Short mmCIF file of C-alpha atoms in Angstrom, two decimals:
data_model
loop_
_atom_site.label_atom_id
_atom_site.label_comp_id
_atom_site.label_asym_id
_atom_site.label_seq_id
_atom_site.Cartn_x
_atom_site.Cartn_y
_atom_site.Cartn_z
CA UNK W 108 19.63 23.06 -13.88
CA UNK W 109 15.73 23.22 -14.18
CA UNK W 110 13.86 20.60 -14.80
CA UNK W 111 12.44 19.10 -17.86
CA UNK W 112 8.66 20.31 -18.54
CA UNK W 113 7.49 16.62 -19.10
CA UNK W 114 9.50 15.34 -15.83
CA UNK W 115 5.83 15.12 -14.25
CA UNK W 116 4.63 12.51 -16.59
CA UNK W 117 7.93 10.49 -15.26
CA UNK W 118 7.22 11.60 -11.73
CA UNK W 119 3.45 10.52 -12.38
CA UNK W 120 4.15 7.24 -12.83
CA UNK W 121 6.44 7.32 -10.10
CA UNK W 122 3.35 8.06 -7.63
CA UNK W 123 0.06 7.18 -9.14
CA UNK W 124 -1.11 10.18 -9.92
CA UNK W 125 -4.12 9.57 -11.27
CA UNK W 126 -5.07 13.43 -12.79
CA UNK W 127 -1.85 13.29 -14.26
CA UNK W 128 -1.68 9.65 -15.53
CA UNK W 129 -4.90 10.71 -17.22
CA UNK W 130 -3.35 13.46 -19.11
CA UNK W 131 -1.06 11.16 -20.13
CA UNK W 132 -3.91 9.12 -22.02
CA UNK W 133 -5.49 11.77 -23.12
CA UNK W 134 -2.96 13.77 -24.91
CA UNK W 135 -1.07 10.72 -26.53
CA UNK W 136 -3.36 7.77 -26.87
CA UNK W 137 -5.18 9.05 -29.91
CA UNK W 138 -2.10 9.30 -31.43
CA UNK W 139 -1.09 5.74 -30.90
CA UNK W 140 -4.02 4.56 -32.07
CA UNK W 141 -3.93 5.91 -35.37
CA UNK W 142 -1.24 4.89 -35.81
CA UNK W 143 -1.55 1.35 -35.01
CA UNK W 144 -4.70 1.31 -36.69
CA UNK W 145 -2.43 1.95 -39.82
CA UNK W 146 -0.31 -0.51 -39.34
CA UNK W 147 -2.31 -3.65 -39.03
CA UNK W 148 -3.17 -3.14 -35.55
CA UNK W 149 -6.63 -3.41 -33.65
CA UNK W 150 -7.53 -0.80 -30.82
CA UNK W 151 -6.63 -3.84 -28.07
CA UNK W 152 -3.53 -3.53 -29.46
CA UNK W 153 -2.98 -0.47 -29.03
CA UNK W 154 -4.31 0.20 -25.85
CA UNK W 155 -2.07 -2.96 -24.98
CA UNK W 156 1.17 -1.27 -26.50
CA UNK W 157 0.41 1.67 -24.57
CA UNK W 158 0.37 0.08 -21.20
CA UNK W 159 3.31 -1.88 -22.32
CA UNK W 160 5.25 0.85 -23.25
CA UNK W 161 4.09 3.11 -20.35
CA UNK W 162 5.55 0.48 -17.85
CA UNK W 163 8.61 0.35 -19.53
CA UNK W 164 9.59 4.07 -18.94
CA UNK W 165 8.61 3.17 -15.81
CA UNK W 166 11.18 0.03 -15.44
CA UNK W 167 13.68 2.37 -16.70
CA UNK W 168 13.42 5.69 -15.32
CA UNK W 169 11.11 6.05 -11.84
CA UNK W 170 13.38 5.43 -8.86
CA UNK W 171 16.46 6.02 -10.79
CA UNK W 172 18.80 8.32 -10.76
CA UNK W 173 21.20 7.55 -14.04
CA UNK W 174 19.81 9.19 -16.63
CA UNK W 175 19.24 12.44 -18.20
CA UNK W 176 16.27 13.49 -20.23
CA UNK W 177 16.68 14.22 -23.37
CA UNK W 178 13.54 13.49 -25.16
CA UNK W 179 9.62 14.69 -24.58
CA UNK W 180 7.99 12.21 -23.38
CA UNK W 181 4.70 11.87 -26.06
CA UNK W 182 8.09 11.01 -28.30
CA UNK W 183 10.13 8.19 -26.50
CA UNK W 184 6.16 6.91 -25.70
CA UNK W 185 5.41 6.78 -29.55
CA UNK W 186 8.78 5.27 -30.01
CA UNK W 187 8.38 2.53 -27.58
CA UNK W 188 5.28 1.45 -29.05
CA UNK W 189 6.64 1.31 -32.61
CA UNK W 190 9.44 -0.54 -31.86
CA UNK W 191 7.49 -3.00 -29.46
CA UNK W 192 4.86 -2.89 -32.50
CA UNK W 193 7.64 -4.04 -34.78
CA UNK W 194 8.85 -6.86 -32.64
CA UNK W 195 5.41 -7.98 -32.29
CA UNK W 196 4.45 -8.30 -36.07
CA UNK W 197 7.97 -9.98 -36.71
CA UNK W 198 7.47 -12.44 -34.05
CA UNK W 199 3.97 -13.21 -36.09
CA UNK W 200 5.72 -13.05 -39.28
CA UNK W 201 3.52 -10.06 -40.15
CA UNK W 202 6.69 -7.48 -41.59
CA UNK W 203 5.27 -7.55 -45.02
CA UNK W 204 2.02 -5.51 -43.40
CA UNK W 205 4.01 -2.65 -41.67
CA UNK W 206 3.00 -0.04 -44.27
CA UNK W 207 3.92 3.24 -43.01
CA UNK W 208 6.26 3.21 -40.55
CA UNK W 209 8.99 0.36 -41.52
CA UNK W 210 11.33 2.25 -43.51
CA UNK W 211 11.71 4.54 -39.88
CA UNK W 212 13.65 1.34 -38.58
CA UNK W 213 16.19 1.35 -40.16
CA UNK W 214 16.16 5.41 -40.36
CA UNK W 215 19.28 6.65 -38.39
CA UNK W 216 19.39 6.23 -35.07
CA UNK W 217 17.29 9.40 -33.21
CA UNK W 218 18.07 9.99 -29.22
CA UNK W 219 15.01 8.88 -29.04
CA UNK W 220 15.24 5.27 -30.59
CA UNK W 221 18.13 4.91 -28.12
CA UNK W 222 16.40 5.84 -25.01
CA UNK W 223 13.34 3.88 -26.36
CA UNK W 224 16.08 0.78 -27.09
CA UNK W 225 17.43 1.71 -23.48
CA UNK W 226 13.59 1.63 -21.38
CA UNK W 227 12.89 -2.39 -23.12
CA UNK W 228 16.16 -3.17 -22.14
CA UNK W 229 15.70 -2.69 -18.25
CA UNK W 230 12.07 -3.91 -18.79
CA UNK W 231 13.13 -6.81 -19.89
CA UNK W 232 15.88 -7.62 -17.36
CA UNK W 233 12.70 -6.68 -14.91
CA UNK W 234 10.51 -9.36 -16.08
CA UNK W 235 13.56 -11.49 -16.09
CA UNK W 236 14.67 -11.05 -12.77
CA UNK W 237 10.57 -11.16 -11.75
CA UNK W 238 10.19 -14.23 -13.27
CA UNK W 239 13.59 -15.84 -12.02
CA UNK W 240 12.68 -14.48 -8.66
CA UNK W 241 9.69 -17.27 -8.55
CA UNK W 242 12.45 -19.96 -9.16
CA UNK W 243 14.08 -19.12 -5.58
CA UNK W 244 13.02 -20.62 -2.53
CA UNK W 245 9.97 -19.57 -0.08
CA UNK W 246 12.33 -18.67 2.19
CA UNK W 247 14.46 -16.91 -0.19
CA UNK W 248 11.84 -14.71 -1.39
CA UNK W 249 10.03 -13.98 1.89
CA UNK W 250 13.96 -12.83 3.61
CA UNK W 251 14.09 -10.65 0.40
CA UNK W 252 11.39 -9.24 0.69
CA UNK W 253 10.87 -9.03 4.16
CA UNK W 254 14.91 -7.07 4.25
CA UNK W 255 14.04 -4.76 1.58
CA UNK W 256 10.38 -3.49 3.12
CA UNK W 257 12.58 -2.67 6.19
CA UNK W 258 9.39 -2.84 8.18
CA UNK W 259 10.48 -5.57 10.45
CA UNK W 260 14.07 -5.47 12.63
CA UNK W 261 16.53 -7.86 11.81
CA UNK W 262 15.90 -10.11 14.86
CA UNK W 263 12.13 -10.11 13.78
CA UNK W 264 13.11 -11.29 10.69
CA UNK W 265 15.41 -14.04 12.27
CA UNK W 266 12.35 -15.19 14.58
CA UNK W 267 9.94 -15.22 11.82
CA UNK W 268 11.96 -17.32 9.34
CA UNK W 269 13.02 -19.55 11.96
CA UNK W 270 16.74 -18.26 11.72
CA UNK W 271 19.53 -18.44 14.71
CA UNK W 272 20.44 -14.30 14.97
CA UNK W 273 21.06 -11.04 12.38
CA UNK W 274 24.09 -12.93 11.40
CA UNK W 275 22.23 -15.79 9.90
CA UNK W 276 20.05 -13.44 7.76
CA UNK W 277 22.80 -11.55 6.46
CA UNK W 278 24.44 -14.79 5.64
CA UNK W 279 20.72 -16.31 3.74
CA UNK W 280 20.31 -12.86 2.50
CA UNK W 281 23.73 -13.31 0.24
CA UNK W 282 22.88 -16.83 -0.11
CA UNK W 283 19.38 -16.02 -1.88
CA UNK W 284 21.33 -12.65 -3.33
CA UNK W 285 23.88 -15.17 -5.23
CA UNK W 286 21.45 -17.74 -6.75
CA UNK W 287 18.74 -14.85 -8.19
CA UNK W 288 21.52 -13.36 -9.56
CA UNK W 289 22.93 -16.80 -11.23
CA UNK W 290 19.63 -17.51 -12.22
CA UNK W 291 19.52 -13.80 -13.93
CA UNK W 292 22.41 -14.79 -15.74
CA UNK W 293 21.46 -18.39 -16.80
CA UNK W 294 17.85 -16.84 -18.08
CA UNK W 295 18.42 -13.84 -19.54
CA UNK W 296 19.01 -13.01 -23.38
CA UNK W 297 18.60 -9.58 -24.35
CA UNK W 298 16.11 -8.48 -27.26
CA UNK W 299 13.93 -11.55 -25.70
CA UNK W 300 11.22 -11.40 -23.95
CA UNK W 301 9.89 -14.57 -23.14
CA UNK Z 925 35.73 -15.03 -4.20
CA UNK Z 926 31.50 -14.21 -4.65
CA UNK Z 927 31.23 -10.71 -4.58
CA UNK Z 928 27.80 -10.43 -3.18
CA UNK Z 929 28.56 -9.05 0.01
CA UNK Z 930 30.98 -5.85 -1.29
CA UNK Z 931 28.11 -5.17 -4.00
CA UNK Z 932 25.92 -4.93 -1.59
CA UNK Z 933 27.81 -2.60 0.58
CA UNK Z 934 28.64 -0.67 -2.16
CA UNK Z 935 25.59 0.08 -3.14
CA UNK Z 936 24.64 1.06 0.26
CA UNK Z 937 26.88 3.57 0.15
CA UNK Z 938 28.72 1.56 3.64
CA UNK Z 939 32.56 1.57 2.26
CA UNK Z 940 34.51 4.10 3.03
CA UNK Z 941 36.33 6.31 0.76
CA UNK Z 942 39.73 4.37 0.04
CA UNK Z 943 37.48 0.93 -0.32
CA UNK Z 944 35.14 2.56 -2.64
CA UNK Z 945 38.12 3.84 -4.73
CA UNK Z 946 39.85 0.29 -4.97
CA UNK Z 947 36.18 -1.28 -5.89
CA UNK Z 948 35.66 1.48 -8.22
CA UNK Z 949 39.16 0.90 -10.59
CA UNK Z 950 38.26 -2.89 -10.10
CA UNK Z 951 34.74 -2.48 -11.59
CA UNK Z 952 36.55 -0.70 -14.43
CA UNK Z 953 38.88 -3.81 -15.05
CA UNK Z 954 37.02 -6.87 -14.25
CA UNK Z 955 33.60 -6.91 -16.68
CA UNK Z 956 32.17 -9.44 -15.04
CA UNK Z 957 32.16 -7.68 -11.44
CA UNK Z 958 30.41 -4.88 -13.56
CA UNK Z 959 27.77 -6.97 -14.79
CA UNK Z 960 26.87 -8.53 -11.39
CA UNK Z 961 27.25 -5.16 -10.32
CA UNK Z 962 24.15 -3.59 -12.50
CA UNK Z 963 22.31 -7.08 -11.99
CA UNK Z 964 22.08 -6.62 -8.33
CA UNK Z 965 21.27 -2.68 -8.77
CA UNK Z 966 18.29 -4.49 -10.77
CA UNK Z 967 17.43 -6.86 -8.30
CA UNK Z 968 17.09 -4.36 -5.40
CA UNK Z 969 15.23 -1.78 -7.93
CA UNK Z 970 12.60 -5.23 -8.29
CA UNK Z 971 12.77 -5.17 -4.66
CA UNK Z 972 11.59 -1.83 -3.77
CA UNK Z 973 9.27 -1.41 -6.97
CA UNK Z 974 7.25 -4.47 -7.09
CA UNK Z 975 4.50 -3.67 -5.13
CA UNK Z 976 4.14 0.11 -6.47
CA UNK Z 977 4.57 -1.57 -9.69
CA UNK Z 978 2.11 -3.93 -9.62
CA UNK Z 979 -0.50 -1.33 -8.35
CA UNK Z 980 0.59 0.85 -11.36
CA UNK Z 981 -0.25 -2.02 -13.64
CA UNK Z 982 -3.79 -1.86 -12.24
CA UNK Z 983 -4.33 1.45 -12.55
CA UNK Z 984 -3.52 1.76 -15.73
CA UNK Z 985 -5.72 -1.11 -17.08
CA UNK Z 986 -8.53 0.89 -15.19
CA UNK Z 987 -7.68 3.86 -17.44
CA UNK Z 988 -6.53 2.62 -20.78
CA UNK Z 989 -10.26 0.62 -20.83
CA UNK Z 990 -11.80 4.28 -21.01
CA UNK Z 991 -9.56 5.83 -22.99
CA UNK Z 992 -9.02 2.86 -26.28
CA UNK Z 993 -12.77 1.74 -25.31
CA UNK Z 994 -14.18 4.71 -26.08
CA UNK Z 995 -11.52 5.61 -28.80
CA UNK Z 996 -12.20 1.99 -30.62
CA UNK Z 997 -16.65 2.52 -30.09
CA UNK Z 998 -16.12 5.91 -31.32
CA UNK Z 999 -14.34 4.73 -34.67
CA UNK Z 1000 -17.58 2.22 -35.26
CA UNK Z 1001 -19.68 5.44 -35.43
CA UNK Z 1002 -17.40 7.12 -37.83
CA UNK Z 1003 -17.71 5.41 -40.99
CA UNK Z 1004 -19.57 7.26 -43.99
CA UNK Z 1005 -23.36 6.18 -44.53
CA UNK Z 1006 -24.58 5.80 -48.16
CA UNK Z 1007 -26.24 8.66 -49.68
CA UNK Z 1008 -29.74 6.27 -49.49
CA UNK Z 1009 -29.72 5.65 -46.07
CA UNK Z 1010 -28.36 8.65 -44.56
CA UNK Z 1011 -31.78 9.45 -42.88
CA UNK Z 1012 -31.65 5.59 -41.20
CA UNK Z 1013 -27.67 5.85 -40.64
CA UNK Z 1014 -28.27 9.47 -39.04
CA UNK Z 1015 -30.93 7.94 -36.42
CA UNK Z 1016 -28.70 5.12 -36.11
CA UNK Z 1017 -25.78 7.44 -35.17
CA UNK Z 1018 -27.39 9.38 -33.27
CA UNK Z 1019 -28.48 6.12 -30.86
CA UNK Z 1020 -24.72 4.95 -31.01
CA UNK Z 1021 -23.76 8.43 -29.90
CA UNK Z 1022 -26.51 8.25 -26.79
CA UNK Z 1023 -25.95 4.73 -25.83
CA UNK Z 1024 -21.25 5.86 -26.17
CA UNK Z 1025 -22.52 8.85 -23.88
CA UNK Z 1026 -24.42 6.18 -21.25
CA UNK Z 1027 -21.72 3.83 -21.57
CA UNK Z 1028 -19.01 6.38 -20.61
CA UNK Z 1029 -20.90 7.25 -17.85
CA UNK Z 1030 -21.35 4.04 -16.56
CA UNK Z 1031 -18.03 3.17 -17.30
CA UNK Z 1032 -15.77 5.39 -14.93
CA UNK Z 1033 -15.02 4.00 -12.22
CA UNK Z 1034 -16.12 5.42 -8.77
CA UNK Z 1035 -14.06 7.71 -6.61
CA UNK Z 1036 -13.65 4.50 -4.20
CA UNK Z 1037 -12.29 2.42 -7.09
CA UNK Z 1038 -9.64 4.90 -8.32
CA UNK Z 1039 -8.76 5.07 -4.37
CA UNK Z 1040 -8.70 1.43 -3.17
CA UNK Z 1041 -6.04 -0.28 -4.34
CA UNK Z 1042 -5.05 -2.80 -2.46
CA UNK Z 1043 -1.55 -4.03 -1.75
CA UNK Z 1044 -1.21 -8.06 -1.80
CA UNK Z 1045 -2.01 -9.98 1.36
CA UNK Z 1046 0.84 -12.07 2.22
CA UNK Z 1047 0.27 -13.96 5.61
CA UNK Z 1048 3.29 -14.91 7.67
CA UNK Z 1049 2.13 -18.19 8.31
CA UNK Z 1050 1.16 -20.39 5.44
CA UNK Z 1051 0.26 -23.47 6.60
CA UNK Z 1052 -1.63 -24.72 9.64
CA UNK Z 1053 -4.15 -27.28 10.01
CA UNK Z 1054 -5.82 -28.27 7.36
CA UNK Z 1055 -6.14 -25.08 5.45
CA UNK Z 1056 -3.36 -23.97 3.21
CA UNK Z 1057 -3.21 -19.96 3.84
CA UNK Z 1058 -1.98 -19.70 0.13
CA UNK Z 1059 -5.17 -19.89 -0.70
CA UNK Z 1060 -6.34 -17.25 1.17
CA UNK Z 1061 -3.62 -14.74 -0.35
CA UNK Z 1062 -4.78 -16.33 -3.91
CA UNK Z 1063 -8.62 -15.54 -2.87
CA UNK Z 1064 -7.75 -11.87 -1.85
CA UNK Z 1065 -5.87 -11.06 -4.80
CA UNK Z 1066 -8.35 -12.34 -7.20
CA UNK Z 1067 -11.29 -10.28 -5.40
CA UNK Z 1068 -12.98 -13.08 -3.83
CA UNK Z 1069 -13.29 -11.41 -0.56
CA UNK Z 1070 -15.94 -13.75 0.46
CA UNK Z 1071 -13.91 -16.77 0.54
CA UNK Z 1072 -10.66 -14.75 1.93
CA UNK Z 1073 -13.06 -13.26 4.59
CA UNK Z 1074 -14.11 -16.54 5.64
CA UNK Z 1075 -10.52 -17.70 6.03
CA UNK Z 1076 -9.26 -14.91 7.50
CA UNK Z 1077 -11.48 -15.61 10.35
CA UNK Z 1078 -10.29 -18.63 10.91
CA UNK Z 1079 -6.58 -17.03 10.62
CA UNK Z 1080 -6.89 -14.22 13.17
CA UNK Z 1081 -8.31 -17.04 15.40
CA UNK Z 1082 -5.18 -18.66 14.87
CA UNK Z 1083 -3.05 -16.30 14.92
CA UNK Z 1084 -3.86 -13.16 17.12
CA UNK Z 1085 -0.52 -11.57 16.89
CA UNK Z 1086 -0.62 -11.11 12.74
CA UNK Z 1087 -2.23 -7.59 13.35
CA UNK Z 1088 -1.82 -7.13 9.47
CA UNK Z 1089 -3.66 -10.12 9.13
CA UNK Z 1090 -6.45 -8.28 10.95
CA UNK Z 1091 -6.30 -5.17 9.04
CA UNK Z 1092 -6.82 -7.25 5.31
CA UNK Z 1093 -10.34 -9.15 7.10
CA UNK Z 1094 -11.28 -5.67 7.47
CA UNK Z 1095 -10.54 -4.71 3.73
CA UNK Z 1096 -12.71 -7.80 3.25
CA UNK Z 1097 -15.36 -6.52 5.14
CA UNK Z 1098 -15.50 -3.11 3.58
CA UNK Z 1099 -15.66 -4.76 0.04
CA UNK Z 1100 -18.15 -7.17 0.99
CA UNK Z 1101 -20.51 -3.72 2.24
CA UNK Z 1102 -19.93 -4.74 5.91
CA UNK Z 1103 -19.19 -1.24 6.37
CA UNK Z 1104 -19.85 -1.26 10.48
CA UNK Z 1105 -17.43 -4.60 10.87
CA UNK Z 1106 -15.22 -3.16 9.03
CA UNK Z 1107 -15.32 -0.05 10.83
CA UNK Z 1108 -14.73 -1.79 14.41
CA UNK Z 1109 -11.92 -3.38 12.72
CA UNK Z 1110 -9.82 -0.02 11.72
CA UNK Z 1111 -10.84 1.52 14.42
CA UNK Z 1112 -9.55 -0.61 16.66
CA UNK Z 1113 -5.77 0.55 15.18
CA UNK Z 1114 -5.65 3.70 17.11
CA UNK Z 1115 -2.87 2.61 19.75
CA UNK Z 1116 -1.07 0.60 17.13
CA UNK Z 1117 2.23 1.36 16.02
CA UNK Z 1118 2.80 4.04 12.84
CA UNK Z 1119 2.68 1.75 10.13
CA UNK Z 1120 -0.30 -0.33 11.01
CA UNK Z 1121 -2.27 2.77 12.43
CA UNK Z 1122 -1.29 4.77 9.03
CA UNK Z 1123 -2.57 2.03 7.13
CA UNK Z 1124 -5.92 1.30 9.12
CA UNK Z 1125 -6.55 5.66 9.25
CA UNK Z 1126 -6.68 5.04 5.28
CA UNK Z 1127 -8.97 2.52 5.13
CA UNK Z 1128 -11.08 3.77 7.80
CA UNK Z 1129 -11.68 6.39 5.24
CA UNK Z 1130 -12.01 4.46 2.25
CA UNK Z 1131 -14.88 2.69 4.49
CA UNK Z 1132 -16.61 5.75 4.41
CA UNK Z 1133 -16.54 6.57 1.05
CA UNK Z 1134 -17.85 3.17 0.41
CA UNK Z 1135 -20.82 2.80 2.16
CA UNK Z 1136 -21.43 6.94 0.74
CA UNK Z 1137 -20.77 8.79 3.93
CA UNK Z 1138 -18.59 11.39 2.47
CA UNK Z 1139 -18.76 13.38 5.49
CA UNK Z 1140 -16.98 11.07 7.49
CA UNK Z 1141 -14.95 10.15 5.17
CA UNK Z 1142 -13.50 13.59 4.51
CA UNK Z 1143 -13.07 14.07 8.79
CA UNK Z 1144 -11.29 10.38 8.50
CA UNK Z 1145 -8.95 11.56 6.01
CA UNK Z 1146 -8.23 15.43 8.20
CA UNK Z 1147 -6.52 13.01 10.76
CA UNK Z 1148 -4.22 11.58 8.93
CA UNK Z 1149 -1.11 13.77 9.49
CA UNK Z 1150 1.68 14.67 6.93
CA UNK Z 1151 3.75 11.78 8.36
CA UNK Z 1152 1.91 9.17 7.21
CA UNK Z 1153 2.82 6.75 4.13
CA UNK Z 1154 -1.00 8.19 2.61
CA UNK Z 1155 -0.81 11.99 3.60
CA UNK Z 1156 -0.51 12.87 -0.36
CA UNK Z 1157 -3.36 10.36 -1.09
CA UNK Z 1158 -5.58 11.37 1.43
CA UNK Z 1159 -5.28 14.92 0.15
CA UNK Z 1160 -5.90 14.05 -3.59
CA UNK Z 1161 -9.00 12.21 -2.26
CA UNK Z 1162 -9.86 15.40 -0.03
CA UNK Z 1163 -9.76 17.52 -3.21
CA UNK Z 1164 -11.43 15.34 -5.29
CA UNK Z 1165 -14.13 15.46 -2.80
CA UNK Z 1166 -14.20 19.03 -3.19
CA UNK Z 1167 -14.59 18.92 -6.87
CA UNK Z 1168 -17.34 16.21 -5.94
CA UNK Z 1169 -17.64 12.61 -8.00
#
C-alpha cells in the first residue's frame, strides 16, 4: 500500500527534522493564526495552540503502529487547534466570543474531528501518566527508566539500585509497573486536562 | 491475580502462540484486563518517548518564536494609515519593515543552537557529602552551566567511574566557550564503549562548531560511522554546512 504524501510531517516529528518541522510552520501557521485572530485569540495563543496541538499528533501517532491515516495533516492540525481553542474559551467562560467557527462543533462528526478527538485523548493520558509518574518512588522511576533505556544489563541495574539479583528487578519492576498504573487509574478523567 | 507480569510479556511479544490465544479471548471478555492492557502500552510508549519528547518540545518553541513572532510584528505593520499621514505612516513603515528584517536576522538561531540539544543529566548518585547532586541536574537543565560545571567537578572527583558524568562537564565546558577543556574531555572517549564514544564523537563536533572551526567540525562529524545513535544528525549538520549558515 503506498504511503500517505503527508506521512513525513508524522515521521518529522518522529525524528526532529528540523527542514521539515519548518515546513510544517510555514505552510500551516498562517493559517492558524487567522484564524485564531478571529476568534478572540492573540498570536501567543496561537503559536501556543500550535505547539499544543503539534505534540499531540505526536502523543498519538509517532512510535505507533495502530492507526491508519486518513486525514492530511494541515487538516487534523487545524482541527486540533479548534477544538483545543474551544475547550480553552469554555474553560474561561468565553463561548459567547467564538464567532466564526462554533456552529462547526456541533457540525457532524468529520474523520477528522475523530482523529483530532482521538490525538487529545492519548495526550492527555500522556500528561497523566507523566504527571502520575512523579508520584512514584526514586527508586521506582530510576528502575523504569533505567529498564526501558536498555543501556545498562540487568545485574548493573541490580548493583546500582542496591538490589539482590535480575530477579529482584523484575520483581520492583512489576511492583513500580502496578502502582503507576493504579495511580493512572485513580488520576485520570478523560476530556480533563489538569 | 495482578496481571502485570502477562501484560508485560505480552506486549513483548514473549508468549507463545497457544498463551497469546487464551490472553487474547480473555482481553475480549474481561474489560478491565483491556484497560490495564492499553494503560501499560501507554506507560511504556512514556517510557521510550520522554526524552525525544521533551527535546521535541524544545525545538519547537525555538521555531514557533520565529514563525508567530514574526507573523504577530508583521500584523502591527499592516494596519491602514490615514489619508493625512500617509507620508509619516509610509516612513514609519518603512522603519518597522527594516528594524522586522534586523530582528529576523538576529533572531534565528545559530547552526549550533538548532544542533545542541541536550538530553537531561541525571547522575547516578544523588547524594554525597554535603552537596545534594539534584541540584546539579536542576542547574544543567536550566542552562546554568556555570554552577553545574562547578559541581560536576566536584562529582567526577567523587565519582570516577560515572563516565557519563564526565561527558555532561564537558557539555558544560563547551557552553561556557572552554572549547580546548572541552575538547580534552571528548576526546578522551575514543576507547570507550559504543554508546559513550557515539555520544562524545557528537559533541566533539558540536565543540567545533562552537568555538567557529567549521573545518574541524565537518572532519569530526566524517568519523562518525552509520552505526552510531547520531549518523543521520551528523549528516543533516554536514549538509547544512554545505549550504553554509
Amino acid at each position: 500500500m503506498s504511503q500517505h504524501p503527508d506521512q513525513q510531517y508524522f515521521d518529522a516529528l518522529s525524528n526532529g527534522d528540523q527542514r521539515l518541522i519548518r515546513e510544517i510552520y510555514s505552510k500551516f501557521s498562517k493559517g492558524i493564526l487567522h484564524w485564531v485572530l478571529q476568534n478572540n485569540g492573540e498570536a501567543e495563543d496561537a503559536q501556543d495552540l500550535f505547539q499544543d496541538a503539534l505534540m499531540a499528533i505526536y502523543d498519538r501517532y509517532c512510535g505507533r503502529s495502530d492507526f491508519q491515516l486518513t486525514s492530511s495533516f494541515g487538516a487534523l492540525l487545524m482541527t486540533i487547534c479548534q477544538r483545543k481553542w474551544f475547550d480553552r474559551l469554555s474553560k474561561k467562560k468565553r463561548e459567547a466570543n467564538v464567532r466564526n467557527a462554533e456552529s462547526a462543533r456541533y457540525e457532524e462528526e468529520t474523520p477528522e474531528w475523530e482523529a483530532a478527538e482521538e490525538a487529545i485523548l492519548h495526550q492527555q493520558r500522556q500528561e497523566c501518566l507523566s504527571r502520575v509518574f512523579t508520584l512514584l518512588s526514586d527508586q521506582c522511576q530510576k528502575l523504569l527508566t533505567m529498564i526501558t533505556a536498555g543501556e545498562l544489563s540487568v545485574e548493573s541495574i541490580a548493583s546500582t539500585l542496591g538490589l539482590a539479583n535480575a530477579n529482584a528487578v523484575y520483581q520492583s519492576k512489576h511492583r513500580c509497573t502496578a502502582r503507576w498504573r493504579q495511580l493512572f487509574h485513580e488520576h485520570f478523567k478523560e476530556g480533563s486536562n489538569g | 491475580m495482578d496481571n502485570t507480569e502477562r501484560i508485560d510479556r505480552y506486549l513483548n511479544g514473549e508468549m507463545d502462540t497457544a498463551e497469546k490465544q487464551q490472553f487474547e479471548q480473555e482481553l475480549a471478555d474481561d474489560a478491565q484486563l483491556a484497560k490495564d492492557l492499553a494503560v501499560q502500552r501507554d506507560m511504556a510508549h512514556f517510557l521510550q518517548h520522554q526524552t525525544q519528547k521533551s527535546a521535541l518540545q524544545k525545538q519547537l518553541q525555538g521555531i514557533g518564536g520565529e514563525y508567530f513572532k514574526i507573523q504577530q510584528a508583521s500584523g502591527k505593520i499592516i494596519p491602514m494609515p490615514r489619508r493625512r499621514l500617509i507620508g509619516i505612516a509610509s516612513a514609519v513603515a518603512a522603519a518597522a519593515v527594516i528594524l522586522l528584517l534586523l530582528w529576523q536576522f538576529w533572531s534565528v538561531p545559530s547552526l549550533f543552537d538548532e544542533f545542541a540539544q541536550h538530553p537531561p543529566l541525571a547522575l547516578s548518585e544523588k547524594s554525597g557529602g554535603a552537596t545534594n547532586w539534584a541540584e546539579t541536574e536542576v542547574a544543567f537543565q536550566s542552562g546554568d552551566y556555570a554552577k553545574a560545571e562547578t559541581q560536576l567537578v566536584q562529582y567526577t572527583d567523587q565519582f570516577p567511574n560515572d563516565r557519563q558524568a564526565r561527558l555532561y562537564l564537558g557539555i558544560c565546558k563547551m557552553e561556557l566557550d572552554k572549547s580546548a577543556e572541552a575538547r580534552l574531555i571528548f576526546q578522551d572517549f575514543a576507547g570507550a564503549e559504543a554508546s559513550l564514544k557515539d555520544f562524545a564523537d557528537w559533541y566533539l563536533a558540536l565543540n567545533e562548531l562552537k568555538s567557529g572551526n567549521d573545518a574541524a567540525c565537518r572532519t569530526a562529524l566524517q568519523t562518525i560511522e552509520p552505526a552510531s545513535s547520531f549518523f543521520d544528525r551528523a549528516q543533516l549538520l554536514l549538509t547544512r554546512l554545505e549550504w553554509g549558515k
